[in-house]
Amino acid sequence: MRYADVIGSWNTYLANENNGRGVVLIGHSQGASMIYQMLEKDIVGSPAQEKLIAVHAIGYETVIDPSTGRASGLPVCSSPSETGCIVSFASFRESSPPPEDSFFGKAQDGKRAVCTNPAALGGGQGDLKAYMPRQSLGRLAPNDYGVAVDTPFVSLPGLLSAQCLANDTHDWLAVTIHADPADPRADDIPGDLVFNGKVVPDWGLHLVDMNLAMGNLVDLARTQEQAWLDAQNAE
């Protein structure tokens, strides 16, 4: 039923509202799962694929097909100006990589999961333009950012960087916190799943996957949009 609702909305949008425009599909966790189903069942190989500027499907198992190097029928983005491709990652603290049994960042049957770093699509480390929530999910109390905050989101320039890492079982976005105890702002970020007072390491920073790279993803979408428009105008 969930998928029927999503694909019904997509088809209605294409028929009545799209008017030839390009589209960036964005989803997180279960939303990303719905996007992958859309790609595999209804979009890839259809006329609608030509409308895809990019797919930003974050925080879900994104499996690379070893025979094609693609995920759900699309290439993995490797540069900001590439279009029609997928951006996906599962974030963990650099100091706390995914446990072997973590679902996030792990593909089954010996395959590999996608990790694309929105801050450095070509590889390596990049600075994250995070927009962190003022208060955590399920909490009324605000997070402690070292100063009083009355806006819904908090920008933390220079505090976070990330790079894609891999081991025998997982591929993940490792987030490094560049804390400075001498300055007044926060030396840590929220985002861990806490149960009975203990951090659940399997989840990593899943709750704030999108927040961590929000600014990077917005910038990337703008660049991809322009590249898509340029390609359309050149035809």
Coordinates of N, CA and C in Angstrom, one line a residue:
M1 N 0.8 -1.2 0.0 CA 0.0 0.0 0.0 C 0.9 1.3 0.0
R2 N 2.0 1.2 0.8 CA 2.8 2.4 0.8 C 3.4 2.7 -0.6
Y3 N 3.9 1.7 -1.3 CA 4.4 1.9 -2.6 C 3.4 2.4 -3.6
A4 N 2.2 1.8 -3.5 CA 1.1 2.2 -4.4 C 0.8 3.7 -4.2
D5 N 0.8 4.2 -3.0 CA 0.6 5.6 -2.7 C 1.7 6.4 -3.4
V6 N 2.9 6.0 -3.2 CA 4.0 6.8 -3.7 C 4.0 6.8 -5.2
I7 N 3.9 5.7 -5.9 CA 3.9 5.6 -7.3 C 2.7 6.3 -7.9
G8 N 1.6 6.2 -7.2 CA 0.4 6.9 -7.7 C 0.6 8.4 -7.7
S9 N 1.2 8.9 -6.6 CA 1.5 10.4 -6.6 C 2.5 10.8 -7.7
W10 N 3.5 9.9 -7.9 CA 4.5 10.2 -8.9 C 3.9 10.3 -10.3
N11 N 3.0 9.3 -10.6 CA 2.4 9.3 -11.9 C 1.4 10.5 -12.1
T12 N 0.7 10.9 -11.0 CA -0.1 12.0 -11.1 C 0.7 13.3 -11.3
Y13 N 1.8 13.4 -10.7 CA 2.7 14.6 -10.9 C 3.2 14.6 -12.3
L14 N 3.6 13.5 -12.8 CA 4.1 13.5 -14.2 C 3.0 13.9 -15.2
A15 N 1.8 13.4 -15.0 CA 0.8 13.7 -15.9 C 0.2 15.1 -15.8
N16 N 0.3 15.7 -14.7 CA -0.4 17.0 -14.5 C 0.4 18.2 -14.1
E17 N 1.6 17.9 -13.5 CA 2.3 19.1 -12.9 C 3.8 19.2 -13.5
N18 N 4.3 18.2 -14.1 CA 5.8 18.3 -14.4 C 6.1 19.2 -15.5
N19 N 5.3 19.2 -16.6 CA 5.5 20.1 -17.7 C 6.9 20.2 -18.2
G20 N 7.6 19.0 -18.3 CA 8.9 18.9 -18.9 C 10.0 19.2 -18.1
R21 N 9.8 19.5 -16.8 CA 10.9 19.9 -15.9 C 11.7 18.7 -15.5
G22 N 13.0 19.0 -15.1 CA 13.8 17.9 -14.5 C 13.4 17.7 -13.0
V23 N 13.8 16.6 -12.5 CA 13.4 16.2 -11.1 C 14.6 15.7 -10.4
V24 N 14.7 16.1 -9.1 CA 15.6 15.5 -8.1 C 14.8 14.7 -7.2
L25 N 15.0 13.4 -7.1 CA 14.3 12.5 -6.2 C 15.1 12.5 -4.9
I26 N 14.4 12.8 -3.7 CA 15.1 12.8 -2.4 C 14.3 12.0 -1.4
G27 N 15.0 11.1 -0.7 CA 14.4 10.3 0.3 C 15.4 9.9 1.3
H28 N 14.9 9.6 2.5 CA 15.8 9.1 3.6 C 15.2 7.8 4.2
S29 N 16.0 6.8 4.5 CA 15.6 5.6 5.2 C 14.5 4.9 4.4
Q30 N 13.3 4.8 5.0 CA 12.2 4.1 4.3 C 11.8 4.9 3.0
G31 N 12.0 6.2 3.0 CA 11.7 7.0 1.8 C 12.7 6.7 0.7
A32 N 13.9 6.4 1.1 CA 14.9 6.0 0.1 C 14.5 4.7 -0.5
S33 N 14.0 3.8 0.4 CA 13.6 2.5 -0.1 C 12.5 2.6 -1.2
M34 N 11.5 3.5 -0.9 CA 10.5 3.7 -1.9 C 11.1 4.2 -3.2
I35 N 12.1 5.1 -3.2 CA 12.7 5.6 -4.4 C 13.3 4.5 -5.2
Y36 N 14.0 3.6 -4.5 CA 14.7 2.5 -5.2 C 13.6 1.6 -5.9
Q37 N 12.5 1.4 -5.2 CA 11.5 0.6 -5.9 C 10.9 1.3 -7.1
M38 N 10.8 2.6 -7.0 CA 10.3 3.4 -8.2 C 11.3 3.3 -9.3
L39 N 12.6 3.4 -9.0 CA 13.6 3.3 -10.1 C 13.5 2.0 -10.8
E40 N 13.5 0.9 -10.0 CA 13.6 -0.4 -10.6 C 12.3 -0.9 -11.3
K41 N 11.2 -0.5 -10.7 CA 9.9 -0.9 -11.3 C 9.3 0.0 -12.4
D42 N 9.6 1.3 -12.2 CA 8.8 2.2 -13.1 C 9.6 3.3 -13.8
I43 N 10.8 3.6 -13.4 CA 11.5 4.8 -14.0 C 12.6 4.4 -14.9
V44 N 13.5 3.6 -14.5 CA 14.7 3.2 -15.3 C 14.2 2.5 -16.6
G45 N 14.6 3.0 -17.7 CA 14.2 2.4 -19.0 C 12.9 3.0 -19.5
S46 N 12.3 3.9 -18.8 CA 11.1 4.6 -19.3 C 11.4 6.0 -19.7
P47 N 10.5 6.7 -20.4 CA 10.7 8.1 -20.7 C 11.0 9.0 -19.5
A48 N 10.5 8.6 -18.3 CA 10.6 9.4 -17.1 C 12.1 9.5 -16.7
Q49 N 12.9 8.5 -17.1 CA 14.3 8.5 -16.7 C 15.0 9.7 -17.2
E50 N 14.6 10.2 -18.4 CA 15.3 11.4 -19.0 C 15.0 12.6 -18.2
K51 N 14.0 12.6 -17.3 CA 13.7 13.8 -16.4 C 14.6 13.8 -15.2
L52 N 15.3 12.7 -14.9 CA 16.0 12.6 -13.6 C 17.3 13.5 -13.7
I53 N 17.3 14.5 -12.9 CA 18.5 15.3 -12.6 C 19.4 14.5 -11.8
A54 N 18.9 14.0 -10.7 CA 19.7 13.1 -9.8 C 18.8 12.4 -8.8
V55 N 19.3 11.5 -8.1 CA 18.6 10.8 -7.0 C 19.5 10.9 -5.8
H56 N 18.9 11.5 -4.7 CA 19.6 11.6 -3.4 C 18.8 10.7 -2.5
A57 N 19.2 9.5 -2.4 CA 18.5 8.5 -1.6 C 19.4 8.0 -0.4
I58 N 19.2 8.6 0.7 CA 20.2 8.5 1.8 C 19.7 7.5 2.9
G59 N 20.7 6.9 3.6 CA 20.3 6.2 4.8 C 19.6 4.9 4.6
Y60 N 19.9 4.2 3.5 CA 19.2 2.9 3.2 C 20.2 2.1 2.4
E61 N 20.0 0.8 2.5 CA 20.9 -0.2 1.8 C 20.9 0.1 0.3
T62 N 21.9 0.6 -0.3 CA 22.0 0.9 -1.7 C 23.0 0.0 -2.3
V63 N 22.6 -1.0 -3.1 CA 23.5 -2.1 -3.5 C 24.0 -1.8 -4.9
I64 N 25.4 -2.0 -5.0 CA 26.0 -1.9 -6.4 C 25.9 -3.2 -7.1
D65 N 25.4 -3.2 -8.3 CA 25.4 -4.4 -9.2 C 26.9 -4.6 -9.7
P66 N 27.5 -5.7 -9.2 CA 28.9 -5.9 -9.6 C 29.2 -6.0 -11.1
S67 N 28.1 -6.4 -11.9 CA 28.3 -6.6 -13.3 C 28.2 -5.3 -14.1
T68 N 27.6 -4.2 -13.5 CA 27.4 -3.0 -14.2 C 28.0 -1.8 -13.4
G69 N 28.3 -1.9 -12.1 CA 28.8 -0.8 -11.3 C 27.7 0.2 -11.0
R70 N 26.4 -0.2 -11.3 CA 25.3 0.7 -11.1 C 24.5 0.3 -9.9
A71 N 23.6 1.2 -9.4 CA 22.7 0.9 -8.3 C 21.3 1.2 -8.7
S72 N 20.4 0.2 -8.6 CA 19.0 0.4 -9.1 C 19.0 0.9 -10.5
G73 N 19.9 0.5 -11.3 CA 19.9 0.8 -12.7 C 20.6 2.2 -13.1
L74 N 21.1 2.9 -12.1 CA 21.7 4.2 -12.4 C 23.1 4.2 -11.9
P75 N 24.0 5.0 -12.6 CA 25.3 5.2 -12.1 C 25.4 5.9 -10.8
V76 N 26.5 5.7 -10.1 CA 26.8 6.4 -8.9 C 27.5 7.7 -9.2
C77 N 27.0 8.8 -8.6 CA 27.6 10.1 -8.9 C 29.0 10.2 -8.5
S78 N 29.9 10.7 -9.4 CA 31.3 10.8 -9.1 C 31.8 12.2 -9.3
S79 N 31.0 13.1 -9.7 CA 31.3 14.5 -9.8 C 30.1 15.4 -9.7
P80 N 30.2 16.6 -9.2 CA 29.0 17.5 -9.0 C 28.2 17.8 -10.3
S81 N 28.9 17.7 -11.4 CA 28.2 18.1 -12.7 C 27.6 16.8 -13.3
E82 N 27.7 15.7 -12.8 CA 27.1 14.5 -13.3 C 25.6 14.4 -13.0
T83 N 24.8 14.0 -14.0 CA 23.4 14.0 -13.8 C 22.9 12.6 -14.0
G84 N 21.6 12.3 -13.6 CA 21.0 11.0 -13.8 C 21.7 9.9 -13.0
C85 N 22.3 10.3 -11.8 CA 23.0 9.4 -11.0 C 22.5 9.4 -9.6
I86 N 23.1 8.5 -8.8 CA 22.7 8.3 -7.4 C 23.7 8.8 -6.4
V87 N 23.2 9.5 -5.4 CA 24.0 9.9 -4.2 C 23.4 9.1 -3.0
S88 N 24.2 8.4 -2.3 CA 23.7 7.6 -1.1 C 24.9 7.4 -0.1
F89 N 24.5 7.4 1.1 CA 25.5 7.1 2.2 C 24.8 6.7 3.5
A90 N 25.5 6.1 4.3 CA 25.1 5.8 5.7 C 26.2 6.4 6.6
S91 N 25.8 7.3 7.5 CA 26.9 8.0 8.3 C 27.1 7.4 9.7
F92 N 28.4 7.3 10.1 CA 28.8 6.9 11.4 C 29.9 7.8 11.9
R93 N 30.0 7.9 13.2 CA 31.1 8.7 13.7 C 32.4 8.0 13.3
E94 N 33.4 8.9 13.0 CA 34.7 8.3 12.6 C 35.3 7.4 13.7
S95 N 35.0 7.8 15.0 CA 35.5 7.0 16.1 C 34.7 5.8 16.4
S96 N 33.6 5.6 15.7 CA 32.7 4.4 16.0 C 32.2 3.8 14.7
P97 N 33.0 3.1 14.0 CA 32.6 2.5 12.7 C 31.5 1.5 12.9
P98 N 30.8 1.1 11.8 CA 29.6 0.2 11.9 C 30.0 -1.2 12.5
P99 N 29.3 -1.7 13.5 CA 29.5 -3.1 13.9 C 29.2 -4.0 12.8
E100 N 29.7 -5.2 12.9 CA 29.5 -6.2 11.8 C 28.1 -6.5 11.5
D101 N 27.2 -6.4 12.5 CA 25.8 -6.8 12.2 C 25.0 -5.5 11.9
S102 N 25.6 -4.4 11.7 CA 24.8 -3.2 11.4 C 24.2 -3.3 10.0
F103 N 22.9 -3.0 9.9 CA 22.2 -3.0 8.6 C 22.7 -1.9 7.7
F104 N 23.0 -0.7 8.3 CA 23.3 0.4 7.5 C 24.7 0.3 6.9
G105 N 24.9 0.6 5.6 CA 26.1 0.5 4.9 C 26.6 -0.8 4.5
K106 N 25.7 -1.8 4.6 CA 26.0 -3.2 4.3 C 25.1 -3.8 3.3
A107 N 25.7 -4.4 2.3 CA 24.9 -5.1 1.3 C 25.1 -6.6 1.5
Q108 N 24.1 -7.3 1.0 CA 24.0 -8.8 1.2 C 24.7 -9.5 0.1
D109 N 25.0 -10.8 0.3 CA 25.5 -11.7 -0.7 C 26.8 -11.3 -1.3
G110 N 27.7 -10.7 -0.4 CA 29.0 -10.4 -0.9 C 29.1 -9.1 -1.8
K111 N 28.0 -8.4 -2.0 CA 28.0 -7.2 -2.8 C 28.4 -6.0 -1.9
R112 N 28.6 -4.9 -2.5 CA 29.0 -3.7 -1.8 C 27.9 -2.6 -1.8
A113 N 27.8 -1.9 -0.7 CA 26.9 -0.8 -0.6 C 27.5 0.5 -1.2
V114 N 26.7 1.4 -1.6 CA 27.1 2.7 -2.2 C 27.5 3.6 -1.0
C115 N 28.6 4.3 -1.2 CA 28.9 5.4 -0.3 C 29.4 6.6 -1.2
T116 N 28.7 7.6 -1.3 CA 29.1 8.8 -2.0 C 29.2 10.0 -1.0
N117 N 30.3 10.6 -1.0 CA 30.5 11.7 0.0 C 30.0 13.0 -0.7
P118 N 28.9 13.6 -0.2 CA 28.4 14.9 -0.8 C 29.4 16.0 -0.8
A119 N 30.3 15.9 0.2 CA 31.3 17.0 0.3 C 32.5 16.8 -0.6
A120 N 32.6 15.6 -1.2 CA 33.8 15.3 -2.1 C 33.4 14.1 -2.9
L121 N 32.6 14.3 -4.0 CA 32.1 13.2 -4.8 C 33.2 12.4 -5.5
G122 N 34.3 13.1 -5.7 CA 35.4 12.4 -6.4 C 36.3 11.6 -5.5
G123 N 36.0 11.6 -4.2 CA 36.7 10.8 -3.2 C 37.5 11.7 -2.3
G124 N 37.9 11.1 -1.1 CA 38.7 11.8 -0.2 C 37.8 12.5 0.9
Q125 N 38.4 13.4 1.6 CA 37.7 14.1 2.7 C 37.2 15.4 2.3
G126 N 36.1 15.8 2.8 CA 35.5 17.1 2.5 C 34.8 17.7 3.7
D127 N 34.6 19.0 3.7 CA 33.9 19.7 4.9 C 32.4 19.6 4.7
L128 N 31.7 19.2 5.8 CA 30.3 19.1 5.7 C 29.6 20.4 6.1
K129 N 28.6 20.8 5.3 CA 27.8 22.0 5.6 C 26.6 21.5 6.3
A130 N 26.7 21.2 7.6 CA 25.6 20.6 8.4 C 24.6 21.7 8.8
Y131 N 23.4 21.3 8.9 CA 22.3 22.0 9.5 C 21.6 21.1 10.5
M132 N 22.1 21.2 11.7 CA 21.7 20.3 12.8 C 20.4 20.7 13.5
P133 N 19.6 19.8 13.9 CA 18.3 20.2 14.5 C 18.5 20.8 15.9
R134 N 17.7 21.8 16.2 CA 17.8 22.5 17.5 C 17.5 21.5 18.6
Q135 N 16.6 20.6 18.4 CA 16.2 19.6 19.4 C 16.2 18.3 18.7
S136 N 16.5 17.2 19.5 CA 16.6 15.9 19.0 C 15.2 15.3 18.8
L137 N 15.1 14.3 17.9 CA 13.8 13.7 17.7 C 13.3 13.0 19.0
G138 N 12.1 13.3 19.3 CA 11.5 12.6 20.5 C 11.8 13.4 21.8
R139 N 12.5 14.5 21.7 CA 12.9 15.3 22.9 C 12.4 16.7 22.8
L140 N 11.9 17.2 23.9 CA 11.5 18.6 23.9 C 12.6 19.5 24.3
A141 N 13.6 19.0 25.0 CA 14.8 19.9 25.4 C 15.7 20.1 24.2
P142 N 16.2 21.3 24.1 CA 17.1 21.6 23.0 C 18.5 20.9 23.2
N143 N 19.2 20.7 22.1 CA 20.5 20.2 22.2 C 21.4 21.3 22.7
D144 N 22.6 20.9 23.3 CA 23.5 21.8 23.8 C 24.6 22.2 22.8
Y145 N 24.5 23.3 22.2 CA 25.4 23.8 21.2 C 26.4 24.8 21.7
G146 N 26.4 25.0 23.0 CA 27.4 25.9 23.6 C 27.0 27.3 23.7
V147 N 25.9 27.7 22.9 CA 25.4 29.0 23.0 C 23.9 28.9 22.9
A148 N 23.1 29.9 23.3 CA 21.7 29.9 23.2 C 21.3 29.9 21.7
V149 N 20.3 29.0 21.4 CA 19.8 28.9 20.0 C 18.3 29.0 20.0
D150 N 17.8 29.9 19.1 CA 16.3 30.0 19.0 C 15.8 29.7 17.6
T151 N 16.7 29.3 16.7 CA 16.3 28.9 15.4 C 16.1 27.4 15.3
P152 N 15.3 27.0 14.3 CA 15.0 25.5 14.2 C 16.3 24.7 13.9
F153 N 17.2 25.3 13.2 CA 18.4 24.5 12.8 C 19.7 25.3 13.2
V154 N 20.8 24.6 13.3 CA 22.1 25.2 13.7 C 23.1 24.9 12.7
S155 N 23.8 25.9 12.2 CA 24.9 25.7 11.3 C 26.2 25.6 12.1
L156 N 27.1 24.7 11.7 CA 28.3 24.4 12.4 C 29.5 24.5 11.4
P157 N 29.8 25.6 10.8 CA 30.9 25.7 9.9 C 32.3 25.4 10.5
G158 N 33.0 24.5 9.7 CA 34.3 24.1 10.2 C 34.4 23.0 11.2
L159 N 33.2 22.6 11.7 CA 33.2 21.6 12.8 C 33.3 20.2 12.3
L160 N 32.7 19.9 11.1 CA 32.6 18.5 10.7 C 33.2 18.3 9.3
S161 N 33.8 17.2 9.1 CA 34.3 16.7 7.8 C 33.9 15.2 7.7
A162 N 34.0 14.7 6.5 CA 33.7 13.3 6.2 C 34.4 12.7 5.1
Q163 N 34.5 11.4 5.1 CA 35.1 10.7 4.0 C 34.5 9.3 4.0
C164 N 34.4 8.7 2.8 CA 33.9 7.3 2.7 C 35.0 6.3 3.1
L165 N 34.6 5.4 3.9 CA 35.5 4.3 4.3 C 34.8 3.0 4.1
A166 N 35.7 1.9 4.1 CA 35.1 0.6 3.8 C 36.0 -0.4 4.6
N167 N 35.3 -1.5 5.0 CA 36.0 -2.7 5.5 C 35.5 -3.9 4.8
D168 N 35.7 -5.1 5.4 CA 35.3 -6.3 4.7 C 33.8 -6.4 4.4
T169 N 33.0 -5.7 5.3 CA 31.5 -5.9 5.2 C 30.7 -4.6 4.9
H170 N 31.3 -3.5 5.2 CA 30.5 -2.2 5.2 C 31.2 -1.1 4.4
D171 N 30.4 -0.2 3.8 CA 30.9 1.0 3.2 C 30.1 2.2 3.9
W172 N 30.8 3.2 4.4 CA 30.0 4.2 5.2 C 30.7 5.5 5.1
L173 N 30.0 6.6 5.5 CA 30.5 7.9 5.5 C 31.0 8.2 7.0
A174 N 32.3 8.3 7.1 CA 32.9 8.5 8.5 C 32.9 10.0 8.7
V175 N 32.3 10.4 9.8 CA 32.1 11.8 10.2 C 33.1 12.2 11.3
T176 N 34.0 13.1 11.0 CA 35.0 13.5 12.0 C 34.6 14.9 12.6
I177 N 34.6 15.0 13.9 CA 34.3 16.2 14.6 C 35.6 16.9 15.0
H178 N 35.8 18.1 14.5 CA 37.0 18.9 14.8 C 36.7 19.9 16.0
A179 N 36.6 19.3 17.2 CA 36.3 20.0 18.4 C 37.4 20.9 18.8
D180 N 37.1 22.1 19.4 CA 38.1 23.0 19.9 C 37.6 23.4 21.3
P181 N 38.1 22.7 22.4 CA 37.6 23.0 23.7 C 37.8 24.5 24.1
A182 N 38.7 25.2 23.4 CA 39.0 26.6 23.7 C 37.9 27.6 23.2
D183 N 37.1 27.1 22.3 CA 36.1 28.1 21.8 C 34.7 27.8 22.5
P184 N 33.8 28.7 22.4 CA 32.6 28.6 23.2 C 31.5 27.6 22.6
R185 N 31.7 27.2 21.4 CA 30.6 26.5 20.8 C 30.7 25.0 21.1
A186 N 29.8 24.2 20.5 CA 29.7 22.8 20.9 C 31.0 22.0 20.4
D187 N 31.3 21.0 21.1 CA 32.4 20.1 20.8 C 31.9 18.7 20.3
D188 N 30.6 18.6 20.2 CA 30.0 17.3 19.8 C 28.6 17.6 19.1
I189 N 28.1 16.6 18.5 CA 26.8 16.8 17.8 C 25.8 15.7 18.3
P190 N 24.5 16.0 18.2 CA 23.5 14.9 18.5 C 23.4 14.0 17.3
G191 N 22.6 13.0 17.4 CA 22.3 12.1 16.3 C 22.4 10.6 16.6
D192 N 23.0 10.2 17.7 CA 23.0 8.8 18.1 C 21.6 8.4 18.6
L193 N 21.3 7.1 18.3 CA 20.1 6.5 18.8 C 20.4 6.0 20.2
V194 N 19.7 6.5 21.2 CA 20.0 6.1 22.6 C 18.8 5.3 23.1
F195 N 19.0 4.2 23.7 CA 18.0 3.3 24.2 C 18.4 2.9 25.6
N196 N 17.5 3.1 26.6 CA 17.8 2.8 28.0 C 19.1 3.5 28.5
G197 N 19.4 4.7 28.0 CA 20.6 5.4 28.4 C 21.8 5.0 27.7
K198 N 21.8 4.1 26.7 CA 23.0 3.7 26.0 C 22.9 3.9 24.5
V199 N 24.0 4.3 23.9 CA 24.0 4.5 22.5 C 23.9 3.2 21.8
V200 N 23.1 3.1 20.8 CA 23.0 1.9 19.9 C 23.9 2.0 18.8
P201 N 25.1 1.4 18.8 CA 26.1 1.6 17.8 C 25.7 1.2 16.4
D202 N 24.8 0.2 16.3 CA 24.4 -0.3 14.9 C 23.8 0.8 14.1
W203 N 23.2 1.8 14.7 CA 22.5 2.8 13.9 C 23.4 4.0 13.5
G204 N 24.6 4.1 14.0 CA 25.4 5.2 13.7 C 24.7 6.5 13.9
L205 N 24.9 7.4 12.9 CA 24.2 8.7 12.9 C 23.0 8.8 12.0
H206 N 22.3 7.7 11.9 CA 21.2 7.5 10.9 C 20.2 8.6 11.1
L207 N 19.9 9.0 12.4 CA 18.9 10.0 12.7 C 19.2 11.4 12.1
V208 N 20.5 11.6 11.8 CA 20.8 13.0 11.3 C 21.6 12.8 10.0
D209 N 21.5 11.7 9.3 CA 22.1 11.6 8.0 C 22.0 12.8 7.1
M210 N 20.7 13.2 6.9 CA 20.4 14.3 6.0 C 20.9 15.7 6.6
N211 N 20.8 15.8 7.9 CA 21.3 17.1 8.5 C 22.8 17.3 8.3
L212 N 23.5 16.2 8.5 CA 25.0 16.3 8.4 C 25.5 16.9 7.1
A213 N 24.8 16.6 6.0 CA 25.3 17.1 4.7 C 24.2 18.0 4.0
M214 N 23.3 18.5 4.7 CA 22.2 19.3 4.1 C 22.7 20.4 3.2
G215 N 23.6 21.2 3.6 CA 24.1 22.3 2.8 C 24.8 21.7 1.5
N216 N 25.6 20.7 1.7 CA 26.3 20.0 0.6 C 25.3 19.5 -0.5
L217 N 24.2 18.9 0.0 CA 23.2 18.3 -0.9 C 22.5 19.4 -1.6
V218 N 22.2 20.5 -0.9 CA 21.5 21.6 -1.6 C 22.4 22.2 -2.7
D219 N 23.7 22.4 -2.4 CA 24.6 22.9 -3.4 C 24.7 21.9 -4.5
L220 N 24.8 20.7 -4.2 CA 25.0 19.6 -5.3 C 23.7 19.6 -6.2
A221 N 22.6 19.7 -5.6 CA 21.3 19.7 -6.4 C 21.3 20.9 -7.4
R222 N 21.8 22.1 -6.9 CA 21.8 23.3 -7.8 C 22.8 23.0 -8.9
T223 N 24.0 22.5 -8.6 CA 25.0 22.2 -9.7 C 24.4 21.2 -10.7
Q224 N 23.8 20.1 -10.2 CA 23.3 19.1 -11.1 C 22.1 19.7 -11.9
E225 N 21.3 20.5 -11.3 CA 20.2 21.1 -12.0 C 20.8 21.9 -13.2
Q226 N 21.8 22.7 -13.0 CA 22.3 23.5 -14.0 C 22.9 22.7 -15.1
A227 N 23.6 21.6 -14.7 CA 24.2 20.7 -15.7 C 23.1 20.0 -16.6
W228 N 22.0 19.7 -15.9 CA 20.9 19.0 -16.7 C 20.3 20.0 -17.6
L229 N 20.1 21.3 -17.2 CA 19.5 22.3 -18.1 C 20.4 22.6 -19.2
D230 N 21.8 22.7 -19.0 CA 22.7 22.9 -20.0 C 22.6 21.8 -21.1
A231 N 22.5 20.6 -20.6 CA 22.4 19.4 -21.6 C 21.1 19.5 -22.4
Q232 N 20.0 19.9 -21.7 CA 18.8 20.0 -22.5 C 18.9 21.1 -23.5
N233 N 19.5 22.2 -23.2 CA 19.6 23.4 -24.1 C 20.5 23.1 -25.3
A234 N 21.5 22.2 -25.0 CA 22.4 21.8 -26.1 C 21.8 20.9 -27.1
E235 N 20.7 20.3 -26.8 CA 20.1 19.3 -27.7 C 19.4 20.0 -28.9

